[in-house]
Amino acid sequence: MKRILHGIALLSVTAHADVQFSGNVTGEYRYFPERALYEGQLSDQFALTLEPEWYWRLEQGGGITFRPFYHLDSGDEKRTHGDIRELMWLHYGRDWELKVGIGEVFWGVTESQHLVDVINQTDAVQAQDFEEKLGQPMVQYSRLGNWGTFSAFVLPYFRERTFPGVEGRLRPPLPVDADQARYQSDREEQHVDYALRWSGHIGFWDMGLYYFDGTDRDPTLLPAGPPTSPTSLIPYYTQMRQTGLDLQATWGGVLYKLEALYRDGEEDHRAMTGGVEYTSVGVLGKAWDLGLLLEYQYDSRGRIPMVVGQNDAFVGVRWVRNDPAGTEILLGTTRDLDEGGEYAGRLEASSRLNNHFKWRVESYWFVSDYAGSPLNSIRNDDFIQLSLEYHF
């Protein structure tokens, strides 16, 4: 991997290139109105995020992208961290492309969760919805044709998940000691993972099908310390083989979505999320769009710790104003169909103030009476977050 990064750096210096610079700076305030469940946890926090991006367009075709990331937090030291989200060299031909370096790859079509998004590790301290990802070292070769796009990935280094610290909210009852992480593979984070994916169209359907072999991005949290009174949790990363499928199609005003997987590992299981999104255009004679989202989540492992969406329903409403500021609001809730008193809700709203500034409001709330649920440990961690982004 060091040789790859050295080669990228050398290209950026020696090759004739056009350089583009952009990025964003975000200030945020997060407030937790309820009293913390665990001693020492904070009630609010300020944060500052910096994410610049450089792009060098190379004369021989392709380019280099460099996008570092740094997040500074006032209350949780584990939430203060830096990362390279992307440092990628791209070269392409008439019907192929090659990427080498560190990058982000997203797969998925559903709203409530992304089961098939398996390449990058989750940056779990950055966003509650698990949409933020750590940069993944990779080599990616893609072939494009009338039959679709075939991609092969070699992932030479594993990224461990981030977790809140002792003072942080949205954590398990015991703090996670990520420094003591364990692996099923003797090669630990040096294990080489790989993936194969085909994406294309069949009739009305946009679809993707993949196979992944490597280290599971979702760790099992093992208790550490005395058996009767553990003091912390240790992440344990197993090996797995996973086959995944994502489908999407539009008929009329209805968008149909499906994500499904089968995982072969220490515990084989199946999971799926599927549903529909109906959009009504020109609501109340305005330029507004109003969308209704319905999705169902299933996981064959059932009600065990660290598993969500085993038999859950998601209902949401999306309002889009269709104005120059890009104003939109999403309100949704996921309810456990086995435990009627357990659900999680979220509100997301955003709009641009001008060409450089954008405001964002996010709120999450959690209700759980079931002690074995992951939501139960964060049932008092409802929060509202206000953000102001400056884009340059």
mmCIF file of C-alpha atoms in Angstrom:
data_model
loop_
_atom_site.group_PDB
_atom_site.id
_atom_site.type_symbol
_atom_site.label_atom_id
_atom_site.label_comp_id
_atom_site.label_asym_id
_atom_site.label_seq_id
_atom_site.Cartn_x
_atom_site.Cartn_y
_atom_site.Cartn_z
ATOM 1 C CA MET A 1 0.000 0.000 0.000
ATOM 2 C CA LYS A 2 2.886 2.401 0.728
ATOM 3 C CA ARG A 3 4.202 1.849 -2.809
ATOM 4 C CA ILE A 4 0.767 2.678 -4.238
ATOM 5 C CA LEU A 5 0.517 5.936 -2.285
ATOM 6 C CA HIS A 6 4.106 6.869 -3.189
ATOM 7 C CA GLY A 7 3.309 6.337 -6.846
ATOM 8 C CA ILE A 8 0.231 8.542 -6.588
ATOM 9 C CA ALA A 9 2.210 11.312 -4.908
ATOM 10 C CA LEU A 10 4.912 11.084 -7.570
ATOM 11 C CA LEU A 11 2.344 11.376 -10.351
ATOM 12 C CA SER A 12 0.794 14.444 -8.753
ATOM 13 C CA VAL A 13 4.143 16.240 -8.779
ATOM 14 C CA THR A 14 5.575 15.209 -12.148
ATOM 15 C CA ALA A 15 2.518 15.054 -14.430
ATOM 16 C CA HIS A 16 1.178 18.112 -16.244
ATOM 17 C CA ALA A 17 -2.266 18.706 -14.798
ATOM 18 C CA ASP A 18 -5.129 21.150 -14.309
ATOM 19 C CA VAL A 19 -5.860 21.586 -10.605
ATOM 20 C CA GLN A 20 -9.313 22.206 -9.145
ATOM 21 C CA PHE A 21 -9.886 23.031 -5.472
ATOM 22 C CA SER A 22 -13.162 22.841 -3.539
ATOM 23 C CA GLY A 23 -14.517 21.591 -0.242
ATOM 24 C CA ASN A 24 -16.538 22.560 2.789
ATOM 25 C CA VAL A 25 -16.292 23.625 6.427
ATOM 26 C CA THR A 26 -19.149 22.695 8.766
ATOM 27 C CA GLY A 27 -19.927 23.939 12.254
ATOM 28 C CA GLU A 28 -22.471 21.974 14.270
ATOM 29 C CA TYR A 29 -24.167 21.984 17.644
ATOM 30 C CA ARG A 30 -25.743 18.820 19.075
ATOM 31 C CA TYR A 31 -28.059 18.915 22.103
ATOM 32 C CA PHE A 32 -29.382 15.966 24.151
ATOM 33 C CA PRO A 33 -32.474 17.081 26.120
ATOM 34 C CA GLU A 34 -32.761 13.946 28.298
ATOM 35 C CA ARG A 35 -30.547 12.982 31.210
ATOM 36 C CA ALA A 36 -27.762 10.580 30.246
ATOM 37 C CA LEU A 37 -28.118 6.899 31.154
ATOM 38 C CA TYR A 38 -24.436 6.464 31.998
ATOM 39 C CA GLU A 39 -22.233 8.486 34.322
ATOM 40 C CA GLY A 40 -19.977 11.107 32.765
ATOM 41 C CA GLN A 41 -21.822 11.430 29.470
ATOM 42 C CA LEU A 42 -22.165 14.905 27.987
ATOM 43 C CA SER A 43 -25.408 16.815 27.416
ATOM 44 C CA ASP A 44 -24.301 18.847 24.406
ATOM 45 C CA GLN A 45 -21.330 19.267 22.104
ATOM 46 C CA PHE A 46 -19.922 21.610 19.509
ATOM 47 C CA ALA A 47 -17.980 20.361 16.498
ATOM 48 C CA LEU A 48 -16.102 21.658 13.483
ATOM 49 C CA THR A 49 -15.515 19.596 10.328
ATOM 50 C CA LEU A 50 -13.074 20.415 7.533
ATOM 51 C CA GLU A 51 -13.199 18.512 4.235
ATOM 52 C CA PRO A 52 -11.222 20.110 1.368
ATOM 53 C CA GLU A 53 -10.795 18.432 -2.016
ATOM 54 C CA TRP A 54 -8.147 18.726 -4.725
ATOM 55 C CA TYR A 55 -8.524 17.259 -8.205
ATOM 56 C CA TRP A 56 -5.657 17.040 -10.690
ATOM 57 C CA ARG A 57 -6.714 16.309 -14.280
ATOM 58 C CA LEU A 58 -3.870 14.463 -16.007
ATOM 59 C CA GLU A 59 -3.015 14.945 -19.655
ATOM 60 C CA GLN A 60 -2.709 11.219 -20.333
ATOM 61 C CA GLY A 61 -6.316 10.631 -19.253
ATOM 62 C CA GLY A 62 -7.864 10.394 -15.828
ATOM 63 C CA GLY A 63 -6.858 12.293 -12.728
ATOM 64 C CA ILE A 64 -6.009 12.278 -9.041
ATOM 65 C CA THR A 65 -8.447 13.171 -6.257
ATOM 66 C CA PHE A 66 -7.316 14.017 -2.732
ATOM 67 C CA ARG A 67 -9.977 14.575 -0.053
ATOM 68 C CA PRO A 68 -8.782 14.640 3.555
ATOM 69 C CA PHE A 69 -11.178 14.918 6.484
ATOM 70 C CA TYR A 70 -10.862 16.251 10.024
ATOM 71 C CA HIS A 71 -13.499 16.515 12.759
ATOM 72 C CA LEU A 72 -12.886 18.429 16.006
ATOM 73 C CA ASP A 73 -15.338 17.790 18.867
ATOM 74 C CA SER A 74 -15.714 19.726 22.118
ATOM 75 C CA GLY A 75 -16.916 16.882 24.334
ATOM 76 C CA ASP A 76 -16.010 13.403 23.067
ATOM 77 C CA GLU A 77 -12.300 12.836 22.448
ATOM 78 C CA LYS A 78 -13.045 9.750 20.326
ATOM 79 C CA ARG A 79 -15.137 11.912 18.017
ATOM 80 C CA THR A 80 -12.136 14.138 17.314
ATOM 81 C CA HIS A 81 -10.424 12.327 14.465
ATOM 82 C CA GLY A 82 -8.960 12.661 11.003
ATOM 83 C CA ASP A 83 -9.129 10.480 7.911
ATOM 84 C CA ILE A 84 -8.309 10.362 4.225
ATOM 85 C CA ARG A 85 -11.705 9.902 2.637
ATOM 86 C CA GLU A 86 -10.178 9.764 -0.837
ATOM 87 C CA LEU A 87 -6.703 9.702 -2.385
ATOM 88 C CA MET A 88 -7.379 8.095 -5.716
ATOM 89 C CA TRP A 89 -5.574 7.847 -9.049
ATOM 90 C CA LEU A 90 -7.921 7.235 -11.977
ATOM 91 C CA HIS A 91 -6.959 6.150 -15.483
ATOM 92 C CA TYR A 92 -9.436 5.121 -18.161
ATOM 93 C CA GLY A 93 -9.727 3.836 -21.696
ATOM 94 C CA ARG A 94 -12.604 3.562 -24.160
ATOM 95 C CA ASP A 95 -14.525 0.904 -22.191
ATOM 96 C CA TRP A 96 -12.575 0.443 -18.959
ATOM 97 C CA GLU A 97 -11.228 2.341 -15.968
ATOM 98 C CA LEU A 98 -8.678 1.656 -13.251
ATOM 99 C CA LYS A 99 -8.649 3.267 -9.793
ATOM 100 C CA VAL A 100 -5.823 2.853 -7.281
ATOM 101 C CA GLY A 101 -5.523 4.385 -3.803
ATOM 102 C CA ILE A 102 -8.028 5.209 -1.073
ATOM 103 C CA GLY A 103 -11.664 5.776 -1.917
ATOM 104 C CA GLU A 104 -15.349 5.467 -1.147
ATOM 105 C CA VAL A 105 -17.772 3.110 -2.894
ATOM 106 C CA PHE A 106 -21.516 3.265 -2.235
ATOM 107 C CA TRP A 107 -24.078 0.577 -3.071
ATOM 108 C CA GLY A 108 -27.731 0.741 -2.105
ATOM 109 C CA VAL A 109 -31.177 2.019 -3.070
ATOM 110 C CA THR A 110 -33.411 1.922 0.044
ATOM 111 C CA GLU A 111 -34.011 4.797 2.464
ATOM 112 C CA SER A 112 -34.161 3.231 5.929
ATOM 113 C CA GLN A 113 -30.873 1.280 5.785
ATOM 114 C CA HIS A 114 -28.247 0.100 3.286
ATOM 115 C CA LEU A 115 -27.667 -3.614 3.723
ATOM 116 C CA VAL A 116 -25.571 -4.131 0.597
ATOM 117 C CA ASP A 117 -23.095 -1.283 1.183
ATOM 118 C CA VAL A 118 -20.121 -3.455 2.148
ATOM 119 C CA ILE A 119 -16.867 -1.974 0.792
ATOM 120 C CA ASN A 120 -16.218 0.906 3.229
ATOM 121 C CA GLN A 121 -16.177 0.820 7.010
ATOM 122 C CA THR A 122 -18.698 2.953 8.924
ATOM 123 C CA ASP A 123 -17.463 6.093 10.661
ATOM 124 C CA ALA A 124 -19.893 5.509 13.532
ATOM 125 C CA VAL A 125 -18.994 8.638 15.532
ATOM 126 C CA GLN A 126 -19.772 10.931 12.626
ATOM 127 C CA ALA A 127 -23.421 10.215 11.821
ATOM 128 C CA GLN A 128 -26.180 8.291 13.565
ATOM 129 C CA ASP A 129 -27.596 6.925 10.298
ATOM 130 C CA PHE A 130 -24.273 5.147 9.504
ATOM 131 C CA GLU A 131 -24.053 6.979 6.163
ATOM 132 C CA GLU A 132 -20.571 8.376 6.866
ATOM 133 C CA LYS A 133 -17.741 6.054 5.784
ATOM 134 C CA LEU A 134 -13.981 5.799 6.285
ATOM 135 C CA GLY A 135 -11.697 5.821 3.268
ATOM 136 C CA GLN A 136 -10.870 2.291 2.042
ATOM 137 C CA PRO A 137 -7.521 1.317 0.426
ATOM 138 C CA MET A 138 -8.369 -0.402 -2.841
ATOM 139 C CA VAL A 139 -7.599 -1.301 -6.401
ATOM 140 C CA GLN A 140 -10.705 -1.175 -8.602
ATOM 141 C CA TYR A 141 -10.939 -2.271 -12.234
ATOM 142 C CA SER A 142 -14.199 -1.706 -14.132
ATOM 143 C CA ARG A 143 -15.260 -2.838 -17.585
ATOM 144 C CA LEU A 144 -18.172 -1.090 -19.299
ATOM 145 C CA GLY A 145 -20.332 -2.556 -22.065
ATOM 146 C CA ASN A 146 -23.853 -2.879 -23.425
ATOM 147 C CA TRP A 147 -24.325 -5.754 -20.997
ATOM 148 C CA GLY A 148 -23.639 -3.465 -17.994
ATOM 149 C CA THR A 149 -20.629 -2.688 -15.839
ATOM 150 C CA PHE A 150 -18.411 -5.327 -14.251
ATOM 151 C CA SER A 151 -16.104 -4.256 -11.405
ATOM 152 C CA ALA A 152 -13.422 -6.134 -9.477
ATOM 153 C CA PHE A 153 -12.052 -4.855 -6.165
ATOM 154 C CA VAL A 154 -8.923 -5.799 -4.228
ATOM 155 C CA LEU A 155 -8.931 -4.364 -0.684
ATOM 156 C CA PRO A 156 -5.472 -4.785 0.865
ATOM 157 C CA TYR A 157 -6.098 -3.193 4.268
ATOM 158 C CA PHE A 158 -9.030 -3.278 6.705
ATOM 159 C CA ARG A 159 -10.364 -0.173 8.496
ATOM 160 C CA GLU A 160 -11.690 -0.617 12.045
ATOM 161 C CA ARG A 161 -14.982 1.016 13.012
ATOM 162 C CA THR A 162 -14.956 4.173 15.118
ATOM 163 C CA PHE A 163 -16.908 4.280 18.407
ATOM 164 C CA PRO A 164 -17.920 7.039 20.859
ATOM 165 C CA GLY A 165 -15.756 7.480 23.956
ATOM 166 C CA VAL A 166 -16.735 7.232 27.619
ATOM 167 C CA GLU A 167 -18.140 10.789 27.580
ATOM 168 C CA GLY A 168 -19.956 10.288 24.297
ATOM 169 C CA ARG A 169 -23.637 9.594 23.782
ATOM 170 C CA LEU A 170 -25.174 7.002 21.443
ATOM 171 C CA ARG A 171 -22.970 4.219 22.821
ATOM 172 C CA PRO A 172 -23.562 0.819 24.478
ATOM 173 C CA PRO A 173 -23.829 0.557 28.298
ATOM 174 C CA LEU A 174 -20.088 -0.223 28.427
ATOM 175 C CA PRO A 175 -17.562 1.854 26.471
ATOM 176 C CA VAL A 176 -15.962 0.196 23.448
ATOM 177 C CA ASP A 177 -12.187 -0.232 23.649
ATOM 178 C CA ALA A 178 -11.378 -0.154 19.939
ATOM 179 C CA ASP A 179 -7.620 -0.305 20.638
ATOM 180 C CA GLN A 180 -8.031 -3.934 21.795
ATOM 181 C CA ALA A 181 -9.818 -5.127 18.644
ATOM 182 C CA ARG A 182 -9.527 -8.843 17.820
ATOM 183 C CA TYR A 183 -9.744 -10.723 14.535
ATOM 184 C CA GLN A 184 -10.669 -14.175 13.375
ATOM 185 C CA SER A 185 -7.950 -13.968 10.709
ATOM 186 C CA ASP A 186 -4.316 -14.257 11.803
ATOM 187 C CA ARG A 187 -3.514 -11.465 9.346
ATOM 188 C CA GLU A 188 -5.832 -9.104 11.259
ATOM 189 C CA GLU A 189 -6.203 -5.774 9.395
ATOM 190 C CA GLN A 190 -3.655 -6.932 6.793
ATOM 191 C CA HIS A 191 -6.114 -9.524 5.445
ATOM 192 C CA VAL A 192 -6.705 -8.968 1.722
ATOM 193 C CA ASP A 193 -10.424 -8.773 0.884
ATOM 194 C CA TYR A 194 -11.938 -8.807 -2.585
ATOM 195 C CA ALA A 195 -15.276 -8.180 -4.238
ATOM 196 C CA LEU A 196 -16.898 -8.660 -7.657
ATOM 197 C CA ARG A 197 -19.935 -6.663 -8.817
ATOM 198 C CA TRP A 198 -22.105 -6.440 -11.910
ATOM 199 C CA SER A 199 -24.586 -3.596 -12.412
ATOM 200 C CA GLY A 200 -26.894 -2.881 -15.319
ATOM 201 C CA HIS A 201 -30.466 -2.887 -16.600
ATOM 202 C CA ILE A 202 -32.914 -5.709 -17.169
ATOM 203 C CA GLY A 203 -36.178 -4.395 -18.534
ATOM 204 C CA PHE A 204 -37.491 -1.711 -16.175
ATOM 205 C CA TRP A 205 -35.085 -2.723 -13.425
ATOM 206 C CA ASP A 206 -31.785 -1.105 -12.481
ATOM 207 C CA MET A 207 -29.898 -3.770 -10.594
ATOM 208 C CA GLY A 208 -26.613 -4.733 -9.011
ATOM 209 C CA LEU A 209 -25.303 -8.140 -7.985
ATOM 210 C CA TYR A 210 -22.084 -8.698 -6.022
ATOM 211 C CA TYR A 211 -19.940 -11.188 -4.145
ATOM 212 C CA PHE A 212 -17.664 -10.156 -1.265
ATOM 213 C CA ASP A 213 -15.047 -12.259 0.546
ATOM 214 C CA GLY A 214 -13.194 -10.760 3.490
ATOM 215 C CA THR A 215 -13.422 -9.182 6.934
ATOM 216 C CA ASP A 216 -16.905 -8.395 8.216
ATOM 217 C CA ARG A 217 -17.356 -4.619 8.584
ATOM 218 C CA ASP A 218 -19.842 -5.177 11.434
ATOM 219 C CA PRO A 219 -17.942 -6.272 14.565
ATOM 220 C CA THR A 220 -19.267 -8.400 17.403
ATOM 221 C CA LEU A 221 -18.773 -6.610 20.741
ATOM 222 C CA LEU A 222 -17.291 -8.931 23.366
ATOM 223 C CA PRO A 223 -17.262 -8.129 27.125
ATOM 224 C CA ALA A 224 -13.813 -7.531 28.654
ATOM 225 C CA GLY A 225 -12.776 -7.678 32.295
ATOM 226 C CA PRO A 226 -14.095 -9.877 35.123
ATOM 227 C CA PRO A 227 -16.795 -12.284 33.869
ATOM 228 C CA THR A 228 -19.292 -11.082 36.454
ATOM 229 C CA SER A 229 -18.621 -7.369 36.003
ATOM 230 C CA PRO A 230 -17.050 -6.525 32.611
ATOM 231 C CA THR A 231 -15.612 -3.035 32.286
ATOM 232 C CA SER A 232 -15.608 -2.538 28.512
ATOM 233 C CA LEU A 233 -16.461 -4.068 25.162
ATOM 234 C CA ILE A 234 -13.926 -5.250 22.561
ATOM 235 C CA PRO A 235 -14.695 -5.378 18.815
ATOM 236 C CA TYR A 236 -14.224 -8.801 17.232
ATOM 237 C CA TYR A 237 -14.025 -8.939 13.428
ATOM 238 C CA THR A 238 -14.851 -12.248 11.755
ATOM 239 C CA GLN A 239 -14.407 -13.449 8.183
ATOM 240 C CA MET A 240 -17.394 -13.692 5.888
ATOM 241 C CA ARG A 241 -18.566 -14.358 2.352
ATOM 242 C CA GLN A 242 -21.523 -12.271 1.288
ATOM 243 C CA THR A 243 -23.731 -12.199 -1.802
ATOM 244 C CA GLY A 244 -25.875 -9.129 -2.275
ATOM 245 C CA LEU A 245 -28.526 -7.787 -4.624
ATOM 246 C CA ASP A 246 -30.040 -4.323 -5.120
ATOM 247 C CA LEU A 247 -33.000 -3.565 -7.399
ATOM 248 C CA GLN A 248 -34.827 -0.383 -8.344
ATOM 249 C CA ALA A 249 -37.561 0.370 -10.865
ATOM 250 C CA THR A 250 -40.065 3.160 -11.563
ATOM 251 C CA TRP A 251 -43.627 2.670 -12.797
ATOM 252 C CA GLY A 252 -45.737 5.785 -12.962
ATOM 253 C CA GLY A 253 -45.100 7.770 -9.819
ATOM 254 C CA VAL A 254 -43.985 4.736 -7.783
ATOM 255 C CA LEU A 255 -40.354 3.816 -7.167
ATOM 256 C CA TYR A 256 -39.814 0.175 -6.147
ATOM 257 C CA LYS A 257 -36.679 -0.706 -4.143
ATOM 258 C CA LEU A 258 -35.058 -3.858 -2.783
ATOM 259 C CA GLU A 259 -31.780 -4.742 -1.070
ATOM 260 C CA ALA A 260 -31.067 -8.352 -0.059
ATOM 261 C CA LEU A 261 -28.078 -10.397 1.081
ATOM 262 C CA TYR A 262 -26.946 -13.809 2.187
ATOM 263 C CA ARG A 263 -23.935 -13.903 4.527
ATOM 264 C CA ASP A 264 -21.836 -17.015 5.122
ATOM 265 C CA GLY A 265 -19.642 -16.628 8.211
ATOM 266 C CA GLU A 266 -19.534 -17.587 11.882
ATOM 267 C CA GLU A 267 -23.314 -17.158 11.818
ATOM 268 C CA ASP A 268 -25.010 -17.568 8.438
ATOM 269 C CA HIS A 269 -28.006 -15.354 7.892
ATOM 270 C CA ARG A 270 -30.247 -13.649 5.355
ATOM 271 C CA ALA A 271 -31.503 -10.080 5.398
ATOM 272 C CA MET A 272 -33.554 -7.806 3.190
ATOM 273 C CA THR A 273 -35.029 -4.316 3.038
ATOM 274 C CA GLY A 274 -37.651 -3.535 0.444
ATOM 275 C CA GLY A 275 -40.444 -1.113 -0.238
ATOM 276 C CA VAL A 276 -41.911 1.650 -2.355
ATOM 277 C CA GLU A 277 -41.765 5.426 -2.649
ATOM 278 C CA TYR A 278 -44.742 7.228 -4.183
ATOM 279 C CA THR A 279 -44.232 10.865 -5.222
ATOM 280 C CA SER A 280 -47.035 13.326 -5.881
ATOM 281 C CA VAL A 281 -45.904 16.242 -8.073
ATOM 282 C CA GLY A 282 -47.362 19.748 -7.801
ATOM 283 C CA VAL A 283 -48.983 19.395 -4.379
ATOM 284 C CA LEU A 284 -51.604 22.084 -3.580
ATOM 285 C CA GLY A 285 -50.998 23.687 -6.948
ATOM 286 C CA LYS A 286 -47.418 24.545 -5.975
ATOM 287 C CA ALA A 287 -44.084 23.383 -7.391
ATOM 288 C CA TRP A 288 -43.771 21.113 -4.349
ATOM 289 C CA ASP A 289 -43.283 17.346 -4.481
ATOM 290 C CA LEU A 290 -44.552 15.125 -1.676
ATOM 291 C CA GLY A 291 -43.259 11.568 -1.358
ATOM 292 C CA LEU A 292 -44.555 8.722 0.815
ATOM 293 C CA LEU A 293 -42.022 5.987 1.725
ATOM 294 C CA LEU A 294 -42.897 2.498 2.971
ATOM 295 C CA GLU A 295 -40.219 -0.140 3.638
ATOM 296 C CA TYR A 296 -39.957 -3.467 5.441
ATOM 297 C CA GLN A 297 -36.775 -4.777 7.140
ATOM 298 C CA TYR A 298 -36.040 -8.454 7.815
ATOM 299 C CA ASP A 299 -33.074 -10.268 9.363
ATOM 300 C CA SER A 300 -33.107 -14.039 9.954
ATOM 301 C CA ARG A 301 -31.000 -13.726 13.127
ATOM 302 C CA GLY A 302 -33.999 -12.354 15.005
ATOM 303 C CA ARG A 303 -33.839 -10.438 18.255
ATOM 304 C CA ILE A 304 -30.211 -10.631 19.354
ATOM 305 C CA PRO A 305 -27.959 -7.802 20.562
ATOM 306 C CA MET A 306 -26.456 -5.512 17.873
ATOM 307 C CA VAL A 307 -29.046 -6.561 15.261
ATOM 308 C CA VAL A 308 -31.638 -4.026 14.162
ATOM 309 C CA GLY A 309 -34.289 -4.366 11.491
ATOM 310 C CA GLN A 310 -35.095 -8.043 12.120
ATOM 311 C CA ASN A 311 -38.850 -7.470 11.636
ATOM 312 C CA ASP A 312 -39.391 -3.728 11.321
ATOM 313 C CA ALA A 313 -41.422 -1.304 9.224
ATOM 314 C CA PHE A 314 -40.315 2.143 8.096
ATOM 315 C CA VAL A 315 -42.762 4.915 7.185
ATOM 316 C CA GLY A 316 -41.573 8.284 5.946
ATOM 317 C CA VAL A 317 -42.643 11.485 4.205
ATOM 318 C CA ARG A 318 -40.349 13.557 1.982
ATOM 319 C CA TRP A 319 -41.273 17.147 1.026
ATOM 320 C CA VAL A 320 -39.270 18.850 -1.727
ATOM 321 C CA ARG A 321 -39.958 22.512 -2.445
ATOM 322 C CA ASN A 322 -38.196 22.531 -5.854
ATOM 323 C CA ASP A 323 -36.826 26.014 -5.226
ATOM 324 C CA PRO A 324 -33.359 27.342 -6.186
ATOM 325 C CA ALA A 325 -32.221 26.755 -2.576
ATOM 326 C CA GLY A 326 -32.934 23.004 -2.790
ATOM 327 C CA THR A 327 -35.166 23.015 0.308
ATOM 328 C CA GLU A 328 -36.368 19.595 1.458
ATOM 329 C CA ILE A 329 -37.599 17.844 4.597
ATOM 330 C CA LEU A 330 -37.666 14.127 5.463
ATOM 331 C CA LEU A 331 -39.632 12.764 8.417
ATOM 332 C CA GLY A 332 -39.570 9.046 9.130
ATOM 333 C CA THR A 333 -39.949 6.395 11.806
ATOM 334 C CA THR A 334 -38.917 2.741 12.046
ATOM 335 C CA ARG A 335 -41.098 0.562 14.307
ATOM 336 C CA ASP A 336 -40.375 -2.936 15.581
ATOM 337 C CA LEU A 337 -43.290 -5.188 14.633
ATOM 338 C CA ASP A 338 -42.486 -7.664 17.438
ATOM 339 C CA GLU A 339 -42.208 -5.034 20.179
ATOM 340 C CA GLY A 340 -44.887 -2.417 19.605
ATOM 341 C CA GLY A 341 -43.325 -0.057 22.137
ATOM 342 C CA GLU A 342 -39.996 0.182 20.287
ATOM 343 C CA TYR A 343 -39.288 2.625 17.506
ATOM 344 C CA ALA A 344 -36.790 5.182 16.239
ATOM 345 C CA GLY A 345 -37.590 8.373 14.386
ATOM 346 C CA ARG A 346 -35.674 10.977 12.463
ATOM 347 C CA LEU A 347 -36.176 14.418 10.968
ATOM 348 C CA GLU A 348 -33.846 15.894 8.341
ATOM 349 C CA ALA A 349 -34.246 19.363 6.833
ATOM 350 C CA SER A 350 -31.859 21.431 4.737
ATOM 351 C CA SER A 351 -31.687 24.424 2.397
ATOM 352 C CA ARG A 352 -29.067 26.674 0.824
ATOM 353 C CA LEU A 353 -28.794 30.282 1.999
ATOM 354 C CA ASN A 354 -26.714 31.305 -1.047
ATOM 355 C CA ASN A 355 -24.022 29.851 -3.305
ATOM 356 C CA HIS A 356 -21.713 29.185 -0.352
ATOM 357 C CA PHE A 357 -23.785 28.605 2.796
ATOM 358 C CA LYS A 358 -26.240 25.815 3.611
ATOM 359 C CA TRP A 359 -28.127 25.111 6.841
ATOM 360 C CA ARG A 360 -29.150 21.680 8.048
ATOM 361 C CA VAL A 361 -31.323 20.448 10.956
ATOM 362 C CA GLU A 362 -31.315 16.812 12.076
ATOM 363 C CA SER A 363 -33.143 15.187 14.965
ATOM 364 C CA TYR A 364 -33.296 11.576 16.145
ATOM 365 C CA TRP A 365 -35.391 10.000 18.891
ATOM 366 C CA PHE A 366 -35.465 6.477 20.342
ATOM 367 C CA VAL A 367 -38.093 4.573 22.329
ATOM 368 C CA SER A 368 -37.436 1.067 23.694
ATOM 369 C CA ASP A 369 -38.746 -1.049 26.572
ATOM 370 C CA TYR A 370 -36.937 -4.212 25.474
ATOM 371 C CA ALA A 371 -33.643 -4.719 27.348
ATOM 372 C CA GLY A 372 -32.135 -6.930 24.646
ATOM 373 C CA SER A 373 -32.459 -4.332 21.890
ATOM 374 C CA PRO A 374 -29.627 -2.082 20.652
ATOM 375 C CA LEU A 375 -32.056 0.837 20.925
ATOM 376 C CA ASN A 376 -32.520 0.248 24.648
ATOM 377 C CA SER A 377 -28.992 1.414 25.478
ATOM 378 C CA ILE A 378 -29.577 4.764 23.720
ATOM 379 C CA ARG A 379 -33.221 5.305 24.731
ATOM 380 C CA ASN A 380 -32.294 8.587 26.491
ATOM 381 C CA ASP A 381 -30.074 9.836 23.665
ATOM 382 C CA ASP A 382 -32.670 11.733 21.631
ATOM 383 C CA PHE A 383 -30.933 14.740 20.113
ATOM 384 C CA ILE A 384 -31.255 17.693 17.800
ATOM 385 C CA GLN A 385 -28.333 18.865 15.682
ATOM 386 C CA LEU A 386 -27.966 22.251 13.974
ATOM 387 C CA SER A 387 -25.350 22.639 11.247
ATOM 388 C CA LEU A 388 -24.074 25.461 9.071
ATOM 389 C CA GLU A 389 -21.998 24.465 6.047
ATOM 390 C CA TYR A 390 -19.702 26.722 4.035
ATOM 391 C CA HIS A 391 -18.866 25.381 0.567
ATOM 392 C CA PHE A 392 -15.951 26.769 -1.414
#
